[in-house]
Short mmCIF file of C-alpha atoms in Angstrom, two decimals:
data_model
loop_
_atom_site.label_atom_id
_atom_site.label_comp_id
_atom_site.label_asym_id
_atom_site.label_seq_id
_atom_site.Cartn_x
_atom_site.Cartn_y
_atom_site.Cartn_z
CA SER A 1065 -64.25 209.37 -102.99
CA GLY A 1066 -65.65 208.86 -106.49
CA VAL A 1067 -64.83 205.15 -106.54
CA TRP A 1068 -67.52 204.60 -103.91
CA ASN A 1069 -70.12 205.54 -106.54
CA PHE A 1070 -69.89 202.21 -108.36
CA GLY A 1071 -72.22 200.43 -105.96
CA SER A 1072 -75.15 202.73 -106.71
CA LEU A 1073 -74.12 202.76 -110.39
CA LEU A 1074 -74.47 198.99 -110.44
CA GLY A 1075 -78.00 199.41 -109.12
CA LEU A 1076 -78.70 201.85 -111.95
CA CYS A 1077 -77.16 199.42 -114.47
CA LEU A 1078 -79.40 196.61 -113.20
CA ILE A 1079 -82.53 198.76 -113.46
CA THR A 1080 -81.51 199.91 -116.97
CA GLN A 1081 -80.87 196.34 -118.11
CA ILE A 1082 -84.15 195.07 -116.65
CA LEU A 1083 -86.20 197.92 -118.17
CA THR A 1084 -84.63 197.67 -121.63
CA GLY A 1085 -84.66 193.88 -121.40
CA VAL A 1086 -88.38 193.71 -120.58
CA PHE A 1087 -89.16 195.88 -123.61
CA LEU A 1088 -86.91 193.78 -125.85
CA GLY A 1089 -88.63 190.66 -124.53
CA MET A 1090 -91.97 191.96 -125.79
CA ASP A 1091 -90.86 191.56 -129.42
CA TYR A 1092 -88.17 188.89 -129.27
CA THR A 1093 -88.98 185.28 -130.13
CA SER A 1094 -86.76 182.58 -128.65
CA ASP A 1095 -86.77 180.14 -131.56
CA ILE A 1096 -83.78 179.40 -133.78
CA SER A 1097 -85.82 180.01 -136.94
CA THR A 1098 -87.06 183.46 -135.84
CA GLY A 1099 -84.69 184.64 -133.08
CA PHE A 1100 -82.14 186.47 -135.20
CA SER A 1101 -84.80 188.03 -137.45
CA SER A 1102 -86.88 189.13 -134.44
CA VAL A 1103 -83.84 191.13 -133.27
CA THR A 1104 -83.62 192.65 -136.77
CA HIS A 1105 -87.36 193.41 -136.54
CA ILE A 1106 -86.87 195.14 -133.18
CA TRP A 1107 -84.03 197.20 -134.62
CA ARG A 1108 -85.86 198.25 -137.80
CA ASP A 1109 -89.59 198.24 -137.07
CA VAL A 1110 -90.28 198.61 -133.34
CA ASN A 1111 -90.56 202.25 -132.27
CA TYR A 1112 -87.15 203.15 -130.79
CA GLY A 1113 -86.32 199.44 -130.82
CA TRP A 1114 -82.85 200.28 -132.14
CA LEU A 1115 -82.25 202.53 -129.12
CA ILE A 1116 -83.54 199.98 -126.61
CA ARG A 1117 -81.34 197.24 -128.07
CA ASN A 1118 -78.39 199.64 -128.21
CA LEU A 1119 -78.79 200.55 -124.55
CA HIS A 1120 -79.21 196.91 -123.52
CA GLY A 1121 -76.13 195.68 -125.37
CA ASN A 1122 -73.86 198.54 -124.37
CA GLY A 1123 -75.46 198.63 -120.93
CA ALA A 1124 -74.00 195.17 -120.36
CA SER A 1125 -70.53 196.60 -121.03
CA PHE A 1126 -71.13 199.38 -118.52
CA PHE A 1127 -72.40 196.82 -116.03
CA PHE A 1128 -69.03 195.09 -116.22
CA ILE A 1129 -67.07 198.35 -116.12
CA CYS A 1130 -68.90 199.21 -112.89
CA ILE A 1131 -68.54 195.75 -111.36
CA TYR A 1132 -64.80 195.55 -112.08
CA MET A 1133 -64.32 199.05 -110.65
CA ASP A 1134 -66.35 198.10 -107.55
CA ILE A 1135 -64.20 194.99 -107.04
CA GLY A 1136 -61.04 197.05 -107.66
CA ARG A 1137 -62.14 199.53 -105.01
CA GLY A 1138 -62.81 196.64 -102.64
CA LEU A 1139 -59.34 195.16 -103.24
CA TYR A 1140 -57.49 198.49 -102.99
CA TYR A 1141 -59.16 199.79 -99.85
CA GLY A 1142 -59.57 196.47 -98.01
CA SER A 1143 -63.37 196.56 -98.18
CA TYR A 1144 -63.27 192.75 -98.53
CA LEU A 1145 -62.81 192.62 -94.77
CA TYR A 1146 -66.58 193.06 -94.60
CA LYS A 1147 -66.62 189.34 -95.39
CA GLU A 1148 -70.37 188.71 -95.76
CA THR A 1149 -70.87 191.72 -98.05
CA TRP A 1150 -67.79 190.77 -100.08
CA ASN A 1151 -68.69 187.09 -100.52
CA ILE A 1152 -72.23 187.95 -101.61
CA GLY A 1153 -70.58 190.37 -104.01
CA VAL A 1154 -68.54 187.52 -105.51
CA VAL A 1155 -71.76 185.50 -105.90
CA LEU A 1156 -73.32 188.52 -107.62
CA LEU A 1157 -70.32 188.70 -109.97
CA LEU A 1158 -70.82 185.04 -110.88
CA LEU A 1159 -74.56 185.63 -111.42
CA VAL A 1160 -73.90 188.67 -113.61
CA MET A 1161 -71.38 186.65 -115.65
CA MET A 1162 -73.87 183.81 -116.09
CA THR A 1163 -76.60 186.27 -117.06
CA ALA A 1164 -74.34 187.98 -119.61
CA PHE A 1165 -73.24 184.63 -121.04
CA VAL A 1166 -76.76 183.26 -121.63
CA GLY A 1167 -77.88 186.72 -122.75
CA TYR A 1168 -75.23 186.81 -125.47
CA VAL A 1169 -76.61 183.54 -126.93
CA VAL A 1170 -80.10 185.06 -127.22
CA PRO A 1171 -79.61 187.11 -130.47
CA TRP A 1172 -78.47 183.86 -132.14
CA GLY A 1173 -75.70 185.39 -134.24
CA GLN A 1174 -72.57 183.47 -135.21
CA MET A 1175 -70.68 184.48 -132.07
CA SER A 1176 -73.79 183.81 -129.94
CA PHE A 1177 -73.97 180.23 -131.27
CA TRP A 1178 -70.26 179.42 -131.30
CA GLY A 1179 -69.42 181.21 -128.04
CA GLY A 1180 -72.27 179.29 -126.43
CA THR A 1181 -70.97 176.02 -127.95
CA VAL A 1182 -67.38 176.56 -126.73
CA ILE A 1183 -68.26 177.50 -123.18
CA THR A 1184 -71.01 174.91 -122.61
CA ASN A 1185 -68.63 172.22 -123.94
CA LEU A 1186 -66.25 173.05 -121.08
CA LEU A 1187 -68.65 171.28 -118.72
CA SER A 1188 -67.68 167.97 -120.40
CA GLY A 1189 -64.52 168.21 -118.29
CA VAL A 1190 -66.54 167.24 -115.21
CA PRO A 1191 -65.45 163.69 -114.32
CA TYR A 1192 -67.74 160.76 -115.09
CA MET A 1193 -70.94 162.76 -115.81
CA GLY A 1194 -69.46 165.53 -117.99
CA ASP A 1195 -71.01 164.57 -121.33
CA THR A 1196 -74.40 163.88 -119.76
CA LEU A 1197 -74.24 167.21 -117.97
CA VAL A 1198 -73.52 169.10 -121.19
CA GLN A 1199 -76.44 167.44 -123.01
CA TRP A 1200 -78.67 168.19 -120.03
CA ILE A 1201 -77.73 171.87 -120.22
CA TRP A 1202 -78.14 171.90 -124.00
CA GLY A 1203 -81.54 170.21 -123.93
CA GLY A 1204 -80.34 168.11 -126.87
CA PHE A 1205 -77.22 166.78 -128.58
CA SER A 1206 -75.88 170.19 -129.58
CA VAL A 1207 -76.58 173.89 -129.05
CA ASP A 1208 -79.98 174.03 -130.75
CA ASN A 1209 -83.56 175.26 -130.22
CA GLY A 1210 -83.80 173.67 -126.77
CA THR A 1211 -80.75 175.61 -125.69
CA LEU A 1212 -82.01 178.94 -126.99
CA THR A 1213 -85.43 178.73 -125.36
CA ARG A 1214 -84.04 177.86 -121.93
CA PHE A 1215 -81.16 180.35 -122.17
CA PHE A 1216 -83.68 183.13 -122.83
CA GLY A 1217 -85.63 181.95 -119.81
CA PHE A 1218 -82.49 181.84 -117.65
CA HIS A 1219 -81.48 185.29 -118.82
CA PHE A 1220 -84.83 186.74 -117.79
CA LEU A 1221 -84.92 184.88 -114.47
CA LEU A 1222 -81.31 185.52 -113.43
CA ALA A 1223 -81.81 189.27 -113.69
CA PHE A 1224 -84.28 189.08 -110.82
CA VAL A 1225 -82.09 186.67 -108.86
CA ILE A 1226 -79.40 189.35 -109.11
CA GLY A 1227 -81.93 191.86 -107.77
CA GLY A 1228 -82.58 189.62 -104.76
CA GLY A 1229 -78.85 189.11 -104.23
CA THR A 1230 -78.35 192.87 -104.35
CA VAL A 1231 -80.84 193.32 -101.50
CA VAL A 1232 -78.93 190.81 -99.35
CA HIS A 1233 -75.62 192.47 -100.32
CA LEU A 1234 -76.94 195.84 -99.13
CA LEU A 1235 -78.42 194.29 -95.98
CA PHE A 1236 -74.97 193.11 -94.89
CA LEU A 1237 -73.34 196.38 -95.93
CA HIS A 1238 -75.76 198.33 -93.76
CA GLU A 1239 -74.76 196.21 -90.73
CA THR A 1240 -71.26 197.70 -90.85
CA GLY A 1241 -71.52 200.90 -92.85
CA SER A 1242 -69.16 201.74 -95.70
CA ASN A 1243 -65.38 201.71 -95.67
CA ASN A 1244 -63.43 204.90 -96.48
CA PRO A 1245 -60.18 205.70 -98.35
CA GLY A 1246 -58.18 206.01 -95.10
CA GLY A 1247 -59.31 202.60 -93.88
CA VAL A 1248 -59.93 204.15 -90.45
CA ASN A 1249 -62.98 203.83 -88.23
CA SER A 1250 -65.42 206.55 -89.30
CA ASP A 1251 -68.07 205.90 -86.63
CA GLY A 1252 -67.30 209.26 -85.04
CA ASP A 1253 -67.79 211.23 -88.25
CA LYS A 1254 -71.03 210.25 -89.96
CA ILE A 1255 -73.12 212.49 -92.24
CA SER A 1256 -76.66 211.99 -93.52
CA PHE A 1257 -77.32 210.18 -96.80
CA HIS A 1258 -79.44 213.09 -98.03
CA PRO A 1259 -78.31 215.50 -99.38
CA TYR A 1260 -74.61 214.50 -99.43
CA PHE A 1261 -74.73 211.03 -100.91
CA SER A 1262 -78.01 211.43 -102.78
CA TYR A 1263 -76.50 214.26 -104.84
CA LYS A 1264 -73.14 212.48 -105.13
CA ASP A 1265 -74.88 209.37 -106.47
CA LEU A 1266 -77.05 211.50 -108.79
CA LEU A 1267 -73.91 213.07 -110.27
CA GLY A 1268 -72.53 209.58 -110.80
CA PHE A 1269 -75.76 208.53 -112.53
CA VAL A 1270 -75.58 211.54 -114.88
CA ILE A 1271 -71.95 210.81 -115.79
CA MET A 1272 -72.60 207.11 -116.39
CA LEU A 1273 -75.74 207.72 -118.45
CA LEU A 1274 -73.79 210.29 -120.45
CA GLY A 1275 -71.14 207.67 -121.13
CA LEU A 1276 -73.71 205.02 -122.03
CA THR A 1277 -75.63 207.26 -124.42
CA SER A 1278 -72.39 208.54 -125.98
CA LEU A 1279 -71.20 204.99 -126.64
CA GLY A 1280 -74.64 203.92 -127.84
CA LEU A 1281 -75.21 206.88 -130.15
CA PHE A 1282 -71.69 207.67 -131.43
CA SER A 1283 -70.02 204.26 -131.53
CA PRO A 1284 -72.57 201.51 -130.80
CA ASN A 1285 -70.49 198.65 -132.26
CA LEU A 1286 -67.16 199.65 -130.71
CA VAL A 1287 -66.97 196.67 -128.33
CA GLY A 1288 -69.16 194.26 -130.32
CA ASP A 1289 -68.11 191.44 -132.63
CA PRO A 1290 -68.97 191.83 -136.34
CA GLU A 1291 -69.58 188.04 -136.56
CA ASN A 1292 -72.82 188.56 -134.65
CA PHE A 1293 -74.34 190.36 -137.62
CA THR A 1294 -74.41 186.94 -139.32
CA PRO A 1295 -77.14 184.47 -138.26
CA GLY A 1296 -75.84 181.53 -136.25
CA ASN A 1297 -74.81 178.62 -138.50
CA PRO A 1298 -73.68 175.28 -137.04
CA LEU A 1299 -72.05 174.38 -140.38
CA VAL A 1300 -69.75 177.43 -140.54
CA THR A 1301 -67.22 177.99 -137.76
CA PRO A 1302 -65.89 181.56 -137.39
CA PRO A 1303 -62.05 181.80 -137.63
CA HIS A 1304 -61.72 183.49 -134.21
CA ILE A 1305 -64.25 182.53 -131.59
CA GLN A 1306 -64.03 184.89 -128.65
CA PRO A 1307 -66.38 186.22 -125.97
CA GLU A 1308 -67.19 189.87 -125.29
CA TRP A 1309 -64.37 192.03 -123.86
CA TYR A 1310 -65.42 191.58 -120.23
CA PHE A 1311 -64.75 187.81 -120.38
CA LEU A 1312 -61.47 187.99 -122.31
CA PHE A 1313 -59.18 187.92 -119.24
CA GLY A 1314 -60.77 184.65 -118.10
CA TYR A 1315 -60.68 183.32 -121.67
CA GLY A 1316 -56.97 184.14 -121.74
CA ILE A 1317 -56.39 182.18 -118.52
CA LEU A 1318 -58.56 179.27 -119.80
CA ARG A 1319 -56.53 178.95 -123.02
CA SER A 1320 -53.17 179.35 -121.27
CA ILE A 1321 -53.50 175.95 -119.59
CA PRO A 1322 -52.93 173.14 -122.15
CA ASN A 1323 -55.44 170.80 -120.48
CA LYS A 1324 -59.23 171.03 -120.74
CA VAL A 1325 -60.05 170.40 -117.07
CA GLY A 1326 -57.07 172.50 -115.98
CA GLY A 1327 -58.23 175.38 -118.13
CA VAL A 1328 -61.77 175.20 -116.76
CA LEU A 1329 -60.44 175.14 -113.18
CA GLY A 1330 -58.20 178.09 -113.99
CA LEU A 1331 -61.20 180.02 -115.30
CA LEU A 1332 -63.30 179.11 -112.26
CA PHE A 1333 -60.60 179.94 -109.74
CA SER A 1334 -59.79 183.23 -111.46
CA ILE A 1335 -63.11 184.39 -109.94
CA LEU A 1336 -63.23 182.24 -106.81
CA VAL A 1337 -59.78 183.49 -105.76
CA LEU A 1338 -61.61 186.65 -104.68
CA MET A 1339 -63.16 184.68 -101.84
CA VAL A 1340 -59.78 183.93 -100.23
CA VAL A 1341 -58.49 187.50 -100.31
CA ALA A 1342 -59.82 188.28 -96.81
CA ILE A 1343 -58.19 185.16 -95.35
CA LEU A 1344 -54.83 186.12 -96.88
CA HIS A 1345 -54.89 189.69 -95.54
CA THR A 1346 -51.66 190.06 -93.54
CA SER A 1347 -51.22 193.83 -93.12
CA LYS A 1348 -52.00 195.74 -89.92
CA GLN A 1349 -53.59 198.40 -92.12
CA ARG A 1350 -56.85 197.90 -93.90
CA GLY A 1351 -56.32 199.49 -97.31
CA LEU A 1352 -53.43 200.34 -99.59
CA THR A 1353 -53.66 204.12 -99.13
CA PHE A 1354 -50.63 204.15 -96.84
CA ARG A 1355 -48.86 201.06 -98.25
CA PRO A 1356 -46.60 201.93 -101.21
CA VAL A 1357 -45.18 198.40 -101.74
CA THR A 1358 -48.58 196.73 -102.08
CA GLN A 1359 -49.86 199.66 -104.15
CA PHE A 1360 -47.25 198.73 -106.75
CA LEU A 1361 -48.46 195.12 -106.67
CA PHE A 1362 -52.09 196.23 -107.08
CA TRP A 1363 -51.30 198.24 -110.21
CA THR A 1364 -49.27 195.28 -111.49
CA LEU A 1365 -52.46 193.22 -111.13
CA VAL A 1366 -54.44 195.83 -113.08
CA GLY A 1367 -51.81 195.82 -115.84
CA ASP A 1368 -51.80 192.02 -115.82
CA MET A 1369 -55.58 191.91 -116.27
CA ILE A 1370 -55.31 194.32 -119.22
CA ILE A 1371 -52.66 192.08 -120.77
CA LEU A 1372 -54.76 188.95 -120.17
CA THR A 1373 -57.75 190.73 -121.76
CA TRP A 1374 -55.60 191.52 -124.81
CA ILE A 1375 -54.29 187.94 -124.96
CA GLY A 1376 -57.83 186.52 -124.71
CA GLY A 1377 -58.64 188.29 -127.97
CA MET A 1378 -55.53 187.09 -129.79
CA PRO A 1379 -55.13 183.79 -131.70
CA VAL A 1380 -53.50 180.89 -129.86
CA GLU A 1381 -50.04 181.17 -131.36
CA HIS A 1382 -46.54 182.43 -130.51
CA PRO A 1383 -45.84 184.83 -128.76
CA TYR A 1384 -49.36 185.14 -127.33
CA ILE A 1385 -49.26 181.67 -125.74
CA ILE A 1386 -46.24 182.33 -123.52
CA ILE A 1387 -47.41 185.85 -122.66
CA GLY A 1388 -50.78 184.43 -121.60
CA GLN A 1389 -49.12 181.76 -119.47
CA ILE A 1390 -46.88 184.26 -117.70
CA GLY A 1391 -49.88 186.55 -117.21
CA SER A 1392 -51.95 183.72 -115.71
CA VAL A 1393 -49.16 182.70 -113.31
CA LEU A 1394 -48.70 186.34 -112.31
CA TYR A 1395 -52.46 186.75 -111.75
CA PHE A 1396 -52.67 183.90 -109.23
CA GLY A 1397 -49.20 184.66 -107.85
CA LEU A 1398 -50.24 188.20 -107.00
CA PHE A 1399 -53.38 187.16 -105.14
CA LEU A 1400 -51.99 184.14 -103.35
CA VAL A 1401 -48.33 185.01 -102.68
CA LEU A 1402 -47.09 188.48 -103.55
CA VAL A 1403 -49.78 190.68 -101.99
CA PRO A 1404 -49.84 188.77 -98.65
CA LEU A 1405 -46.03 188.93 -98.66
CA GLY A 1406 -46.16 192.67 -99.33
CA GLY A 1407 -48.47 193.16 -96.35
CA TRP A 1408 -46.16 191.14 -94.09
CA VAL A 1409 -43.08 193.13 -95.26
CA GLU A 1410 -44.84 196.44 -94.68
CA ASN A 1411 -45.73 195.46 -91.13
CA MET B 1121 -13.24 200.35 -88.45
CA ALA B 1122 -15.29 197.54 -86.98
CA SER B 1123 -17.04 199.91 -84.57
CA ARG B 1124 -17.90 202.33 -87.38
CA ALA B 1125 -19.58 199.77 -89.68
CA PRO B 1126 -22.61 198.99 -87.43
CA ALA B 1127 -23.13 202.74 -86.83
CA ALA B 1128 -23.15 203.37 -90.58
CA THR B 1129 -25.58 200.50 -91.15
CA GLY B 1130 -27.76 201.77 -88.30
CA ARG B 1131 -27.82 205.27 -89.83
CA LEU B 1132 -28.71 203.75 -93.21
CA LEU B 1133 -31.55 201.76 -91.66
CA VAL B 1134 -32.93 204.79 -89.85
CA GLY B 1135 -32.66 206.79 -93.06
CA PHE B 1136 -34.57 204.09 -94.96
CA ARG B 1137 -37.21 203.87 -92.24
CA LYS B 1138 -37.66 207.64 -92.31
CA TRP B 1139 -37.95 207.61 -96.11
CA TYR B 1140 -40.51 204.77 -95.99
CA TYR B 1141 -42.48 206.57 -93.24
CA ASN B 1142 -42.81 209.61 -95.48
CA ALA B 1143 -43.59 207.45 -98.54
CA CYS B 1144 -46.54 205.89 -96.69
CA GLY B 1145 -48.25 209.28 -96.62
CA PHE B 1146 -50.45 209.05 -93.53
CA ASN B 1147 -48.35 211.80 -91.92
CA LYS B 1148 -49.65 214.22 -94.55
CA PHE B 1149 -53.11 213.85 -93.02
CA GLY B 1150 -51.70 214.47 -89.55
CA LEU B 1151 -52.08 210.83 -88.58
CA MET B 1152 -49.73 208.73 -86.50
CA ARG B 1153 -48.85 205.15 -87.37
CA ASP B 1154 -51.03 203.69 -84.63
CA ASP B 1155 -54.03 205.67 -85.92
CA THR B 1156 -54.00 203.56 -89.10
CA ILE B 1157 -54.01 200.12 -87.47
CA MET B 1158 -57.01 198.08 -88.57
CA GLU B 1159 -59.57 197.75 -85.76
CA ASP B 1160 -60.02 194.08 -85.02
CA SER B 1161 -61.37 192.94 -81.63
CA ASP B 1162 -57.94 193.20 -79.93
CA VAL B 1163 -57.31 196.70 -81.24
CA LYS B 1164 -60.84 197.79 -80.25
CA GLU B 1165 -60.19 196.63 -76.67
CA ALA B 1166 -56.81 198.38 -76.62
CA ILE B 1167 -58.47 201.61 -77.81
CA ARG B 1168 -61.05 201.25 -75.07
CA ARG B 1169 -58.23 201.15 -72.50
CA LEU B 1170 -56.55 204.31 -73.74
CA PRO B 1171 -56.41 207.22 -71.28
CA GLU B 1172 -59.01 209.82 -72.16
CA PRO B 1173 -56.62 212.55 -73.39
CA VAL B 1174 -54.82 210.04 -75.66
CA TYR B 1175 -58.17 208.73 -76.97
CA ASN B 1176 -59.44 212.28 -77.61
CA ASP B 1177 -56.25 213.17 -79.49
CA ARG B 1178 -56.63 210.00 -81.60
CA MET B 1179 -60.27 210.81 -82.42
CA PHE B 1180 -59.35 214.38 -83.34
CA ARG B 1181 -56.59 213.24 -85.69
CA ILE B 1182 -58.85 210.63 -87.34
CA LYS B 1183 -61.75 213.09 -87.77
CA ARG B 1184 -59.39 215.68 -89.26
CA ALA B 1185 -57.94 213.06 -91.62
CA LEU B 1186 -61.42 211.94 -92.75
CA ASP B 1187 -62.37 215.55 -93.43
CA LEU B 1188 -59.17 216.18 -95.42
CA SER B 1189 -59.63 212.94 -97.37
CA MET B 1190 -63.21 213.88 -98.25
CA LYS B 1191 -61.98 217.26 -99.57
CA GLN B 1192 -59.05 215.55 -101.42
CA GLN B 1193 -56.63 217.73 -99.45
CA VAL B 1194 -53.63 217.30 -97.16
CA LEU B 1195 -52.30 219.44 -94.31
CA PRO B 1196 -49.68 222.18 -94.93
CA LYS B 1197 -46.20 220.65 -94.85
CA ASP B 1198 -45.26 222.20 -91.52
CA GLN B 1199 -48.18 220.36 -89.89
CA TRP B 1200 -47.30 216.89 -91.21
CA THR B 1201 -46.54 214.38 -88.45
CA LYS B 1202 -42.78 214.01 -88.24
CA PHE B 1203 -41.02 210.66 -88.05
CA GLU B 1204 -39.29 211.69 -84.83
CA GLU B 1205 -42.56 212.85 -83.19
CA ASP B 1206 -44.57 209.71 -84.01
CA PHE B 1207 -44.75 207.26 -81.12
CA PRO B 1208 -46.57 203.91 -80.80
CA TYR B 1209 -49.10 205.05 -78.18
CA LEU B 1210 -51.36 202.05 -78.75
CA GLU B 1211 -48.67 199.36 -78.71
CA PRO B 1212 -48.37 198.84 -74.91
CA TYR B 1213 -52.16 198.49 -74.55
CA LEU B 1214 -52.40 196.18 -77.57
CA GLU B 1215 -49.59 193.97 -76.24
CA GLU B 1216 -51.39 193.81 -72.89
CA VAL B 1217 -54.67 192.77 -74.56
CA ILE B 1218 -52.95 190.06 -76.64
CA ARG B 1219 -51.05 188.81 -73.57
CA GLU B 1220 -54.29 188.57 -71.57
CA LYS B 1221 -56.04 186.79 -74.43
CA LYS B 1222 -53.26 184.20 -74.67
CA GLU B 1223 -53.37 183.70 -70.90
CA LYS B 1224 -57.16 183.15 -71.04
CA GLU B 1225 -56.71 180.63 -73.85
CA GLU B 1226 -54.08 178.76 -71.82
CA TRP B 1227 -56.40 178.64 -68.80
CA ALA B 1228 -59.30 177.48 -70.96
CA LYS B 1229 -57.19 174.53 -72.20
CA LYS B 1230 -56.58 173.27 -68.64
#
């Protein structure tokens, strides 16, 4: 079905980000005194620089839309039972998140600086060597020029690491072949890639590019933060520091736990929990297509993630605190307890 | 009275099982319950031991279901697999495979 298009769409997203990123890199300067103004220069003076930056920034949002949909497909249809492909996929998710995080620091706006400060400070929770680790990452005693130069380098490098990881991901997928909505063995009913899947993927590309250009041309700042139009200033803290929308669910979980190390572990395990899903699979059937009880739990998870995303963007005050805590407990409860229980009941 | 209560409960249970069977939805694709069992190594061996006509019927049902799924369609209602007609054709072979595996493991321990 259409939800199998997100794999190829992710490939298109990666190519788009690399192409636009390489062109942006030709005019960007990774120095705190010129970084922000070089982005302004790209926008105003470079031929079609505004379009390239537009596509790169909003392309990141589409990257995350596609990756969350791909993971959702994997969870719904039991594709995680292709364990090697799935685990490399989780590694790719982590790499994409790291790339997006360091990439957001690059424009050196207020949210770039302060978002970078908040998240890098979380590493101080590591026992014994936490503070040293943070200063090592920073390249100094705070988020400063050393941080910006290396973050730009990491952002460029990680994109190609993701490319390599994608090749390995596909290598393992091609050992088994794709899953299907019925979760049944389709070995007896194969069709050629061309023209069926080439045209199907092409249609997906057209739809996604239509969406990306619509967002970029009609509402380019819809998902952005207005604080990032202000140059980064270590002396002025924004009233509401928050990451981009695709990190808000994790931010909500992080802030729900009233302990620094606990919050960091919650954030980390909110992603790493994906790696235990295959081990906790209890049902005799592969996917949820024919499992109404677990289908309900899946959509509860989707709703919970939407609520956590909303909470991550809200200030840390009543009633958002308790809602976030319930949402976080439900998130882990669904993965670790309720869904395995649902599978066992349905057996 | 006492003899009627278990019969009523039994009828209720069968009614619930029938409702849940239809709610699952695989019957709309003409599949049987055992067609949807995930193929791990035990199930693969059990399938290998199926008599040829049973195996061919299974493959036909699965191919038809894949085709329907691809077209986002289901069978006409009169062709849906009925709760009463569904039978666990794979179960005896699967139980045999699991029993043999356990026996091999016991022997390997000695």
